[in-house]
């Protein structure tokens, strides 16, 4: 031990004649260090004794060290062991020190395992806490205050009243720190002319009215009056079955069941000269001298810039939508309609058509007396503003849900626009407060939108979609519409993309009814919630262009009446009347509506994976394929079509979609929620579904509503079913070549959606 201590002491304290000195000098030509080894004088002497002089060129010959004969073998071993021990101790000290102080810099660009890098987590509230917070902070007192603040008797699109409300919404968003912005459009709308539109029966003026139907053709026509019930396609077929010619007639129809534009389009197809629309007291609980306002453009957006936005100074060639009617259209009051119908004469109306306002006399179809219609609408250009605010997400800020409400109205428009605008602002305030004070951290963003010119066919919303369609394609994953959400309390109706069905049903189970001690699901769903609650998205719904034009899963809902239609588009749409229709529960119903919209939105921005289920579309497609198969068999059995056209390829496309949707559902169930990159990839696949169901084979300008399941046009599966009916009935409109094309394009649209849903191209394995 004494010898070992002496040896170690010599190593640390050194002997002048037996050490080796290392001199570290910086290499100025690079980043590496150059090591110069300086030997002790004794070692140099030994080298000289072996013929290796100090000045010898050592780089040209090998180096042979001399034997250190003066050391014993035992001391050499002890020295080596001591050096190794010291080396290990020094290495460990250096490693631990380096590990605690130095952090590696990861180059995400060049790192091959980029997907394994997990960024710092963003912590948020649990869903149960979040749901409770929304219900607590969304209060009826705040809602009532907003309803009073945003109530306005005059705020038609493009007027000073509309602009004042826009500034008010802008101020609210700014106060909440939502980075608000606007976009403006210059759109063409119709206003009443200097002289009122008129209707004459038997050459006597029935009456004049301040109301009108925007985008009607102008002029004066005279023809025989003909009653056509609600103006549906089936109603006109009943008239044809009675050998009644519609050509040149002035058609009298009741409001309701379908939009004004669809009624006029159905009449125009049969060459009617004009359409008069009235509110029957059986359907509407309004005064007999109250007329309706609306529009008759069979489409959405500015009809004079179809397919492209109405920005200022856009140098586009003159164009107009194919949905503009070529015939006159006008609304009249129930009183005016009764005066005409009492004197119509002609055949007795079909069963069920006589359940309206004439209780004392039978309904007759007319076709005996002349009626004259005069329309003097004026086409004007107006500047409108959409107002936006955003609550940005903390993980995927570039993905967002849009919550929107129409701001303008014809007349007071309390239920039509005031309720929705008030709730839009209150939801923005509530969610902002949850982030500021309660620690809520949404993963994705929420965009709040206040639209203008909604009364003329969702113009503000559609122009925005047209202007930013390319950037919205894979950014906006859902849209919630707040228009007309409260017009009664008797029933609850929903229109939505099938992707949202599961989320909507679960939300109904979490919201308490404002008028009963039950949840909305318990009160309204019945034995089959889809049959009791769900209804198709209508053309007059702002959700329609989002869903069928842009391919964004959309959701509209409303508390409404089951017996009577609410007087939208009349001067009777006031707060006082709405209170009567809701049994004075308006604030409570608006709060419940806010919970429905808020919970759906929060669920979509809170969870790691989007709560959108592609599986439901399988049953929707299967229902259409079943109808097509049945009708195709009839065509084959009639001998009108060769059996070379089969359902095989359409069935194969359905199978591909079914497998892809099921595989995605399995991936969702088995996914690692902590793997953020995997979650984003799965969400991308989910977001592709709706857009992939837009037919790529038709022009957005000629057929804007390209969704093959929910849209309209010859590219849809519904049109394919109708075309098979035309062939079975032997109609002249039947075209076998067109039928083959419809089969092919429908098949490949569904197959393309299945491919997109399945994932990357190297993961596809399709037999088709």
XYZ file of C-alpha atoms in Angstrom:
768
model
C 0.000 0.000 0.000
C 2.880 2.334 0.800
C 4.327 1.654 -2.610
C 0.967 2.301 -4.276
C 0.572 5.606 -2.414
C 4.077 6.594 -3.449
C 3.369 5.766 -7.086
C 0.091 7.715 -7.134
C 1.836 10.611 -5.434
C 4.464 10.597 -8.130
C 1.758 10.636 -10.801
C -0.036 13.648 -9.290
C 3.015 15.501 -7.995
C 5.257 14.308 -10.770
C 8.998 13.704 -11.142
C 10.775 16.254 -13.305
C 12.410 13.689 -15.454
C 9.465 11.290 -16.145
C 6.336 13.083 -17.346
C 4.710 13.605 -20.725
C 3.264 17.070 -21.452
C 0.323 17.627 -23.834
C 0.003 20.991 -25.464
C -3.464 21.730 -27.009
C -3.247 24.340 -29.714
C -6.151 25.546 -31.853
C -5.968 24.650 -35.500
C -6.707 27.911 -37.281
C -7.718 26.108 -40.480
C -10.593 24.269 -38.952
C -12.619 23.482 -35.889
C -10.499 20.544 -34.738
C -7.782 20.795 -32.083
C -4.196 19.820 -32.765
C -2.357 17.902 -30.053
C 1.368 18.440 -29.612
C 3.109 15.875 -27.367
C 6.232 17.096 -25.517
C 8.385 14.358 -24.012
C 10.501 14.735 -20.837
C 14.255 15.198 -21.103
C 14.993 11.682 -19.860
C 12.731 10.134 -22.494
C 14.333 12.258 -25.152
C 17.707 10.997 -24.017
C 16.546 7.396 -24.246
C 15.260 8.055 -27.772
C 18.598 9.517 -28.745
C 20.325 6.448 -27.327
C 18.226 4.308 -29.633
C 19.197 6.406 -32.656
C 16.198 8.640 -32.819
C 17.414 12.175 -32.415
C 15.437 15.187 -31.430
C 15.847 16.743 -34.867
C 15.189 13.580 -36.833
C 12.335 13.795 -39.359
C 9.836 11.665 -37.416
C 7.080 11.870 -39.999
C 9.051 9.881 -42.578
C 9.845 6.810 -40.441
C 8.269 4.668 -37.782
C 8.602 5.538 -34.125
C 10.029 2.897 -31.779
C 9.858 3.852 -28.118
C 12.645 2.744 -25.814
C 12.125 0.263 -23.058
C 11.673 1.857 -19.686
C 14.156 -0.466 -18.039
C 14.464 1.650 -14.935
C 10.863 0.724 -13.803
C 9.959 -2.616 -12.305
C 7.095 -4.633 -13.757
C 5.139 -4.390 -10.490
C 5.268 -0.601 -10.394
C 4.210 -0.415 -14.023
C 1.079 -2.512 -13.333
C 0.148 -0.387 -10.348
C 0.593 2.773 -12.407
C -1.588 1.457 -15.238
C -4.358 0.429 -12.843
C -4.283 3.802 -11.126
C -4.449 5.602 -14.458
C -7.431 3.498 -15.551
C -9.272 4.178 -12.293
C -8.665 7.905 -12.629
C -9.744 7.817 -16.282
C -13.022 6.078 -15.432
C -13.743 8.474 -12.564
C -13.024 11.475 -14.785
C -15.162 10.103 -17.594
C -18.149 9.543 -15.310
C -17.844 13.028 -13.793
C -17.632 14.576 -17.241
C -20.580 12.538 -18.583
C -22.874 13.403 -15.693
C -21.911 17.053 -15.844
C -22.451 17.179 -19.596
C -25.814 15.422 -19.381
C -27.192 17.868 -16.833
C -26.100 21.037 -18.587
C -26.113 20.342 -22.318
C -29.389 19.713 -24.183
C -29.256 18.452 -27.732
C -30.629 20.607 -30.498
C -32.963 18.576 -32.671
C -33.133 19.509 -36.307
C -36.729 18.632 -37.242
C -36.004 19.171 -40.884
C -33.286 16.565 -41.193
C -34.280 14.144 -38.452
C -35.498 10.872 -39.995
C -37.599 9.977 -36.935
C -39.513 13.252 -36.906
C -42.793 11.591 -36.039
C -41.424 10.359 -32.707
C -40.753 13.869 -31.429
C -43.566 14.793 -29.047
C -44.043 18.517 -28.435
C -44.953 19.858 -25.055
C -48.549 18.846 -24.215
C -51.330 21.418 -24.005
C -53.399 20.708 -20.935
C -57.099 21.493 -20.955
C -60.192 20.797 -18.902
C -61.851 17.412 -18.783
C -64.958 17.143 -20.923
C -67.289 16.906 -17.904
C -65.810 20.083 -16.427
C -66.003 21.852 -19.764
C -69.649 20.915 -20.241
C -70.559 22.126 -16.757
C -68.729 25.410 -17.327
C -70.637 26.139 -20.536
C -73.981 25.515 -18.884
C -73.022 27.694 -15.918
C -71.690 30.645 -17.889
C -74.393 30.701 -20.584
C -77.164 32.531 -18.708
C -80.642 33.683 -19.666
C -79.980 37.130 -18.221
C -77.060 37.704 -20.582
C -79.100 36.349 -23.476
C -82.002 38.684 -22.718
C -79.600 41.613 -22.619
C -78.199 40.665 -26.026
C -81.669 40.214 -27.520
C -82.539 43.773 -26.543
C -79.213 45.172 -27.738
C -79.325 43.590 -31.198
C -83.038 44.069 -31.834
C -83.720 46.368 -34.786
C -86.879 47.053 -36.733
C -85.020 47.938 -39.929
C -81.809 46.168 -40.942
C -82.183 45.014 -44.525
C -78.994 43.963 -46.281
C -76.783 46.841 -47.324
C -78.708 49.498 -45.395
C -77.547 51.771 -42.595
C -79.348 49.541 -40.076
C -77.438 46.495 -41.295
C -74.132 48.358 -41.125
C -74.872 49.601 -37.605
C -75.407 46.026 -36.418
C -72.201 44.961 -38.179
C -70.243 47.623 -36.297
C -71.832 46.499 -33.047
C -70.809 42.875 -33.626
C -67.330 44.047 -34.629
C -67.027 45.991 -31.381
C -68.030 42.955 -29.319
C -65.455 40.738 -31.013
C -62.770 43.394 -30.576
C -63.521 43.780 -26.863
C -63.096 40.019 -26.468
C -59.672 40.101 -28.145
C -60.821 37.977 -31.062
C -58.807 39.806 -33.766
C -61.953 40.672 -35.777
C -61.949 41.362 -39.491
C -64.472 41.936 -42.274
C -64.835 41.187 -45.941
C -67.063 43.216 -48.216
C -68.933 42.212 -51.339
C -70.816 44.152 -53.972
C -73.926 42.131 -54.741
C -77.012 42.575 -56.892
C -80.392 42.291 -55.208
C -83.935 43.264 -56.125
C -85.866 45.993 -54.345
C -89.525 46.988 -54.834
C -90.057 49.426 -57.668
C -91.492 52.920 -57.439
C -94.951 51.479 -58.109
C -96.300 48.503 -56.176
C -96.676 45.109 -57.803
C -100.330 44.378 -58.634
C -102.710 41.466 -59.135
C -105.975 41.800 -61.081
C -108.714 39.159 -61.140
C -111.461 39.476 -63.738
C -109.780 42.760 -64.639
C -110.374 44.132 -61.143
C -107.512 44.975 -58.803
C -107.448 42.418 -56.020
C -104.944 44.482 -54.116
C -101.426 45.839 -53.909
C -98.784 44.839 -51.433
C -95.447 46.116 -50.175
C -94.042 42.599 -50.116
C -92.391 41.043 -53.146
C -90.296 38.098 -54.284
C -86.739 39.067 -55.129
C -85.275 37.887 -58.451
C -88.676 37.449 -60.075
C -88.860 38.261 -63.749
C -90.399 41.676 -64.434
C -93.328 42.576 -66.649
C -97.045 41.943 -66.969
C -98.711 38.638 -67.868
C -102.323 37.530 -68.190
C -103.562 33.953 -68.043
C -106.120 31.569 -66.633
C -105.855 31.067 -62.871
C -105.025 27.503 -61.748
C -104.804 26.194 -58.186
C -101.831 23.797 -57.599
C -101.897 23.205 -53.824
C -98.253 23.566 -52.541
C -96.666 23.640 -56.001
C -94.700 20.425 -55.523
C -93.756 18.236 -58.480
C -96.325 15.652 -57.316
C -99.010 18.332 -57.175
C -98.399 19.250 -60.807
C -98.502 15.553 -61.754
C -101.987 15.367 -60.207
C -103.057 18.197 -62.504
C -101.591 16.418 -65.525
C -103.434 13.236 -64.523
C -106.631 15.295 -64.827
C -105.519 16.400 -68.313
C -105.102 19.985 -67.186
C -102.502 21.891 -69.162
C -100.262 24.205 -67.119
C -98.845 26.035 -70.133
C -99.469 29.797 -69.926
C -101.449 29.578 -66.690
C -101.086 31.766 -63.598
C -100.506 29.266 -60.787
C -101.898 29.890 -57.304
C -100.076 27.912 -54.557
C -99.890 27.798 -50.776
C -96.694 28.683 -48.932
C -94.921 25.926 -47.047
C -93.278 22.482 -47.365
C -90.671 23.721 -49.860
C -88.999 26.994 -50.756
C -90.560 29.703 -52.905
C -87.819 29.155 -55.484
C -88.640 25.452 -55.825
C -92.351 26.189 -56.286
C -91.612 28.684 -59.056
C -89.101 26.354 -60.724
C -91.642 23.513 -60.790
C -94.179 25.785 -62.480
C -91.624 27.184 -64.924
C -90.682 23.684 -66.134
C -94.287 23.276 -67.303
C -94.311 26.734 -68.984
C -96.599 28.498 -66.542
C -96.626 32.283 -67.005
C -96.617 33.353 -63.334
C -96.887 32.064 -59.769
C -98.807 33.634 -56.870
C -97.929 32.412 -53.360
C -100.111 33.002 -50.294
C -100.049 31.973 -46.606
C -103.017 29.753 -45.835
C -104.433 30.187 -42.289
C -104.225 26.412 -41.915
C -100.429 26.719 -42.113
C -99.811 30.219 -40.727
C -101.187 31.936 -37.660
C -101.005 35.480 -39.025
C -103.369 38.273 -39.981
C -105.232 37.824 -43.239
C -103.693 40.999 -44.681
C -100.067 40.024 -43.946
C -98.024 39.081 -46.998
C -94.745 37.240 -47.252
C -91.286 38.293 -48.387
C -88.764 35.955 -49.969
C -86.724 35.251 -53.066
C -87.111 32.871 -56.016
C -83.502 32.242 -57.032
C -83.056 28.469 -57.219
C -79.609 28.652 -55.673
C -77.547 30.582 -53.154
C -75.259 33.585 -53.409
C -75.324 36.487 -55.841
C -77.058 35.086 -58.960
C -75.144 37.531 -61.164
C -71.724 36.142 -60.154
C -72.387 32.380 -60.211
C -69.447 30.332 -58.988
C -67.189 33.291 -58.179
C -67.267 35.964 -55.456
C -68.744 39.436 -55.833
C -65.669 41.424 -54.888
C -65.384 45.063 -55.911
C -64.109 45.884 -59.408
C -63.953 42.253 -60.503
C -63.708 42.267 -64.282
C -65.783 39.197 -65.076
C -67.931 38.842 -68.195
C -71.690 39.321 -67.729
C -73.180 36.150 -66.271
C -76.209 35.008 -64.368
C -77.245 31.903 -62.527
C -79.248 29.237 -64.291
C -81.436 29.257 -61.176
C -82.983 32.646 -61.989
C -86.634 32.170 -63.027
C -87.932 33.244 -66.412
C -91.481 33.740 -65.156
C -93.147 36.229 -62.816
C -93.611 35.493 -59.122
C -95.372 37.448 -56.397
C -96.781 36.911 -52.905
C -100.332 37.891 -51.954
C -102.205 37.907 -48.662
C -104.583 35.239 -47.431
C -107.444 37.712 -47.839
C -106.563 38.361 -51.484
C -106.151 34.644 -52.157
C -109.576 33.850 -50.646
C -111.229 36.452 -52.896
C -109.737 34.796 -55.962
C -110.324 31.165 -54.976
C -113.996 31.648 -54.174
C -114.554 32.456 -57.835
C -112.197 30.056 -59.565
C -114.696 27.471 -60.846
C -113.491 24.490 -62.833
C -112.885 20.909 -61.685
C -113.042 19.823 -58.082
C -109.622 19.676 -56.448
C -108.037 16.312 -55.542
C -108.618 14.813 -52.103
C -106.636 16.602 -49.404
C -106.340 19.876 -51.316
C -109.430 21.390 -49.688
C -108.241 21.551 -46.087
C -107.381 25.246 -46.082
C -109.049 28.578 -45.501
C -112.303 28.042 -47.457
C -114.406 26.142 -44.974
C -117.765 26.993 -46.460
C -117.132 26.188 -50.152
C -115.291 23.338 -51.926
C -111.920 24.026 -53.458
C -111.903 24.143 -57.249
C -108.931 24.084 -59.585
C -109.944 27.023 -61.767
C -108.705 27.157 -65.354
C -111.758 29.316 -66.154
C -111.039 32.896 -65.102
C -108.255 35.254 -66.200
C -105.818 36.783 -63.777
C -103.200 39.479 -64.424
C -99.892 39.814 -62.598
C -97.684 42.908 -62.778
C -94.154 42.913 -61.263
C -91.957 46.036 -61.161
C -88.941 45.009 -59.082
C -85.700 46.978 -59.467
C -82.234 45.389 -59.618
C -79.728 47.297 -57.483
C -76.137 46.812 -56.352
C -75.368 46.942 -52.637
C -72.256 46.706 -50.532
C -72.502 44.164 -47.753
C -70.132 43.218 -44.939
C -69.454 39.896 -43.278
C -67.907 40.220 -39.804
C -65.587 37.604 -38.309
C -63.835 36.906 -35.033
C -61.618 33.984 -34.060
C -60.661 32.080 -30.935
C -57.401 30.408 -31.897
C -56.565 26.838 -30.994
C -53.486 25.830 -29.032
C -52.437 22.760 -31.055
C -53.989 22.757 -34.541
C -54.752 26.450 -34.902
C -54.995 26.100 -38.685
C -58.054 23.837 -38.357
C -61.321 25.478 -37.365
C -65.044 25.177 -36.953
C -67.254 28.019 -38.220
C -70.288 29.205 -36.237
C -72.415 31.621 -38.251
C -75.610 33.670 -38.037
C -77.504 35.853 -40.491
C -77.573 39.504 -39.438
C -80.007 41.114 -41.916
C -83.758 40.680 -42.275
C -86.742 41.945 -44.217
C -88.814 43.660 -41.534
C -88.060 43.175 -37.822
C -86.710 39.660 -38.378
C -86.468 38.919 -34.671
C -86.562 35.117 -34.869
C -84.919 35.113 -38.281
C -81.772 37.063 -37.396
C -81.817 38.801 -33.997
C -81.868 35.594 -31.958
C -79.028 34.028 -33.941
C -76.847 37.146 -33.846
C -77.401 37.543 -30.101
C -76.476 33.931 -29.415
C -73.433 34.147 -31.698
C -72.016 37.012 -29.634
C -72.907 35.336 -26.331
C -71.205 32.077 -27.306
C -68.081 34.013 -28.297
C -68.101 35.779 -24.946
C -68.712 32.588 -22.961
C -65.971 30.537 -24.627
C -63.505 33.446 -24.421
C -64.198 33.700 -20.695
C -63.630 29.952 -20.251
C -60.201 30.333 -21.835
C -59.259 33.447 -19.897
C -60.473 32.487 -16.446
C -60.924 28.724 -16.324
C -57.951 27.247 -18.139
C -59.748 25.916 -21.209
C -57.332 25.326 -24.090
C -59.091 24.381 -27.350
C -56.957 22.253 -29.615
C -58.490 23.771 -32.745
C -59.813 27.229 -33.596
C -63.376 28.596 -33.617
C -64.389 31.204 -36.215
C -67.511 33.277 -35.462
C -69.190 34.742 -38.562
C -71.964 37.324 -38.925
C -73.386 37.173 -42.459
C -75.275 39.801 -44.429
C -77.816 39.398 -47.283
C -79.033 36.078 -45.936
C -82.618 36.966 -46.866
C -81.686 36.953 -50.551
C -80.378 33.393 -50.523
C -77.428 33.125 -48.118
C -75.516 35.627 -50.244
C -72.982 36.722 -47.621
C -72.071 33.163 -46.635
C -71.938 31.865 -50.208
C -69.789 34.729 -51.476
C -67.334 34.057 -48.647
C -67.222 30.372 -49.560
C -66.655 31.211 -53.220
C -63.901 33.674 -52.371
C -61.941 31.385 -50.052
C -62.919 27.918 -51.208
C -59.344 26.804 -51.940
C -58.104 27.706 -48.451
C -61.211 26.369 -46.707
C -61.018 22.982 -48.385
C -58.899 21.265 -45.743
C -59.115 23.850 -42.976
C -62.773 24.165 -41.930
C -63.983 20.835 -40.552
C -67.552 21.823 -39.630
C -70.177 24.587 -39.749
C -72.939 25.355 -37.245
C -75.824 27.556 -38.398
C -77.694 29.690 -35.842
C -80.382 31.113 -38.151
C -83.982 30.657 -37.014
C -83.036 28.433 -34.074
C -86.092 29.401 -31.998
C -89.574 29.785 -33.483
C -91.596 27.669 -31.066
C -91.291 25.047 -28.338
C -93.384 22.113 -29.527
C -90.691 20.158 -31.318
C -86.970 20.002 -32.073
C -85.663 19.515 -35.622
C -82.136 18.987 -36.945
C -80.584 19.068 -40.421
C -77.008 17.851 -40.647
C -74.331 15.872 -42.403
C -74.423 12.157 -41.536
C -70.870 12.601 -40.230
C -72.364 14.540 -37.306
C -75.250 12.233 -36.419
C -73.526 10.444 -33.521
C -72.290 13.693 -31.997
C -75.728 15.317 -32.296
C -77.469 12.384 -30.627
C -75.011 12.347 -27.717
C -75.398 16.133 -27.357
C -79.187 15.833 -27.151
C -78.672 13.455 -24.232
C -76.610 16.066 -22.390
C -78.887 19.105 -22.789
C -81.891 19.545 -20.518
C -85.193 20.548 -22.046
C -86.156 24.152 -21.230
C -89.833 23.197 -20.986
C -89.758 19.755 -19.312
C -87.782 17.803 -16.711
C -86.149 15.677 -19.396
C -83.234 15.832 -21.759
C -83.878 16.870 -25.339
C -83.344 13.275 -26.393
C -85.911 11.963 -23.924
C -88.445 14.625 -24.886
C -88.190 14.617 -28.682
C -86.344 11.517 -29.919
C -89.084 8.922 -29.443
C -88.381 5.338 -30.479
C -86.235 6.425 -33.439
C -84.432 9.710 -32.971
C -83.474 10.010 -36.638
C -87.060 9.671 -37.851
C -88.373 11.992 -35.139
C -85.697 14.697 -35.268
C -83.694 14.618 -38.493
C -84.811 16.283 -41.732
C -82.996 17.105 -45.012
C -80.960 20.297 -45.324
C -83.117 22.673 -47.355
C -82.023 25.055 -50.093
C -82.980 28.066 -47.952
C -80.696 26.890 -45.110
C -77.285 28.609 -44.902
C -75.845 25.181 -44.092
C -76.769 24.038 -47.612
C -73.926 25.787 -49.519
C -71.435 24.823 -46.806
C -72.484 21.191 -47.115
C -73.153 20.750 -50.832
C -70.963 23.431 -52.433
C -67.892 23.424 -50.176
C -68.015 19.906 -48.733
C -67.906 21.085 -45.106
C -69.958 18.945 -42.651
C -72.778 21.233 -41.516
C -75.409 21.384 -38.799
C -78.649 23.366 -38.429
C -81.295 22.932 -35.764
C -84.365 24.674 -34.373
C -86.946 24.645 -31.642
C -90.148 25.130 -33.595
C -93.850 24.538 -33.945
C -95.416 21.264 -35.028
C -98.787 22.664 -36.018
C -98.217 26.094 -37.605
C -95.380 27.718 -39.528
C -93.706 30.699 -37.903
C -94.213 33.963 -39.873
C -90.640 34.340 -41.115
C -90.293 37.001 -43.776
C -93.220 39.085 -42.539
C -93.671 42.212 -40.456
C -95.038 39.947 -37.701
C -91.623 38.472 -36.871
C -91.263 40.463 -33.639
C -90.140 39.752 -30.076
C -93.714 39.984 -28.774
C -95.013 37.457 -31.292
C -92.098 35.108 -30.722
C -92.862 35.147 -27.015
C -96.405 34.018 -27.792
C -95.188 31.232 -30.075
C -92.789 29.993 -27.353
C -95.253 30.368 -24.452
C -92.987 33.146 -23.106
C -89.976 30.842 -22.855
C -87.827 32.551 -25.496
C -84.711 33.202 -23.317
C -84.787 29.654 -21.927
C -85.083 28.179 -25.413
C -82.241 30.359 -26.697
C -80.084 29.182 -23.783
C -80.856 25.541 -24.604
C -80.033 26.238 -28.244
C -76.773 27.801 -27.115
C -75.929 24.670 -25.143
C -76.583 22.484 -28.182
C -74.423 24.596 -30.490
C -71.795 25.186 -27.816
C -71.400 21.539 -26.814
C -71.107 20.393 -30.430
C -68.500 23.071 -31.137
C -66.527 22.457 -27.941
C -66.454 18.709 -28.504
C -65.038 19.242 -31.980
C -62.247 21.527 -30.746
C -61.533 19.757 -27.440
C -60.918 16.115 -28.333
C -57.718 14.772 -29.855
C -59.722 13.159 -32.668
C -62.607 14.828 -34.484
C -65.994 13.499 -33.430
C -67.073 12.844 -37.017
C -68.159 9.316 -37.962
C -67.821 8.201 -41.583
C -69.693 4.943 -40.919
C -73.148 6.554 -41.178
C -72.621 7.392 -44.840
C -72.425 3.658 -45.572
C -76.135 3.247 -44.838
C -77.003 6.388 -46.817
C -75.166 5.093 -49.895
C -76.595 1.599 -49.400
C -80.167 2.960 -49.373
C -79.584 4.668 -52.727
C -77.895 1.600 -54.212
C -80.861 -0.534 -53.102
C -83.310 1.814 -54.845
C -81.201 1.892 -57.997
C -80.880 -1.900 -58.060
C -84.638 -2.391 -57.707
C -85.482 0.093 -60.459
C -82.764 -1.265 -62.766
C -84.257 -4.742 -62.472
C -87.604 -3.339 -63.622
C -85.927 -1.732 -66.621
C -84.249 -5.028 -67.531
C -87.474 -7.008 -67.134
C -89.313 -4.559 -69.405
C -86.746 -5.106 -72.148
C -86.040 -1.386 -72.484
C -82.371 -1.780 -71.569
C -79.795 -4.447 -72.328
C -78.525 -6.362 -69.326
C -74.950 -5.262 -70.054
C -75.585 -2.351 -67.672
C -75.486 -3.876 -64.206
C -75.280 -2.728 -60.611
C -71.983 -4.621 -60.114
C -69.571 -1.683 -60.185
C -71.745 0.501 -57.980
C -71.978 -2.338 -55.453
C -68.207 -2.719 -55.585
C -67.735 1.000 -54.866
C -70.158 0.709 -51.937
C -68.118 -2.204 -50.589
C -64.912 -0.183 -50.889
C -66.425 2.688 -48.937
C -67.816 0.351 -46.287
C -64.409 -1.289 -45.743
C -62.601 2.050 -45.655
C -65.053 3.575 -43.169
C -64.916 0.494 -40.926
C -61.116 0.452 -41.051
C -60.977 4.121 -40.094
C -63.371 3.534 -37.183
C -61.102 0.718 -35.975
C -58.049 2.961 -36.292
C -59.789 5.622 -34.219
C -60.670 3.136 -31.474
C -57.117 1.805 -31.279
C -55.223 5.068 -31.732
C -52.695 6.496 -29.289
C -54.131 9.852 -28.250
C -50.728 11.001 -27.044
C -49.262 10.594 -30.532
C -50.133 14.005 -31.920
C -48.820 13.292 -35.391
C -50.952 10.165 -35.662
C -54.014 12.093 -34.467
C -53.457 14.745 -37.119
C -53.121 12.095 -39.846
C -56.364 10.430 -38.734
C -58.157 13.786 -38.603
C -56.972 14.518 -42.132
C -58.586 11.294 -43.325
C -61.839 12.167 -41.558
C -61.882 15.649 -43.062
C -61.518 14.275 -46.596
C -64.847 12.418 -46.545
C -67.320 15.242 -47.195
C -65.222 16.946 -49.837
C -64.655 13.649 -51.639
C -68.415 13.277 -52.089
C -68.486 16.406 -54.254
C -68.615 15.234 -57.841
C -65.384 16.139 -59.654
C -67.132 15.603 -62.995
C -69.394 18.684 -63.003
C -68.640 22.403 -63.085
C -69.100 24.344 -59.827
C -70.465 27.183 -61.944
C -73.097 25.105 -63.753
C -73.834 22.673 -60.907
C -72.674 24.378 -57.693
C -74.272 21.877 -55.305
C -72.014 19.001 -56.298
C -72.589 16.663 -53.345
C -73.800 13.408 -54.906
C -75.882 12.433 -51.850
C -77.164 15.744 -50.451
C -76.816 18.137 -53.388
C -78.924 18.762 -56.486
C -78.361 18.169 -60.180
C -77.950 15.366 -62.704
C -74.800 14.109 -60.927
C -76.630 13.038 -57.751
C -77.804 9.541 -56.884
C -81.315 10.960 -56.480
C -81.199 12.094 -60.117
C -80.082 8.598 -61.139
C -83.109 7.127 -59.355
C -85.420 9.639 -61.073
C -83.905 8.855 -64.477
C -84.582 5.151 -64.006
C -88.194 6.082 -63.162
C -88.410 8.070 -66.397
C -87.218 5.043 -68.375
C -89.700 2.742 -66.636
C -92.512 5.192 -67.421
C -91.435 5.531 -71.037
C -91.034 9.303 -70.844
C -89.425 11.205 -73.684
C -86.848 12.657 -71.289
C -85.317 9.208 -70.787
C -81.815 8.945 -72.292
C -79.963 5.609 -72.135
C -76.544 7.058 -72.919
C -77.003 9.643 -70.191
C -78.005 6.846 -67.810
C -74.746 4.977 -68.488
C -72.749 8.140 -67.868
C -74.622 8.793 -64.627
C -73.817 5.245 -63.468
C -70.130 5.619 -64.272
C -69.659 9.032 -62.672
C -71.588 8.118 -59.532
C -69.562 4.913 -59.181
C -66.205 6.635 -59.463
C -67.174 9.452 -57.130
C -67.995 6.927 -54.398
C -64.874 4.896 -55.194
C -62.757 8.039 -55.059
C -64.189 8.897 -51.657
C -63.384 5.368 -50.442
C -59.814 5.695 -51.705
C -59.394 9.042 -49.982
C -60.811 7.684 -46.740
C -58.606 4.596 -46.789
C -55.393 6.590 -46.453
C -52.303 6.917 -48.615
C -52.144 5.412 -52.093
C -49.713 2.696 -51.010
C -52.273 1.485 -48.469
C -55.036 0.919 -51.050
C -56.026 -2.570 -52.114
C -59.101 -2.289 -54.318
C -60.358 -4.937 -56.680
C -62.462 -2.554 -58.735
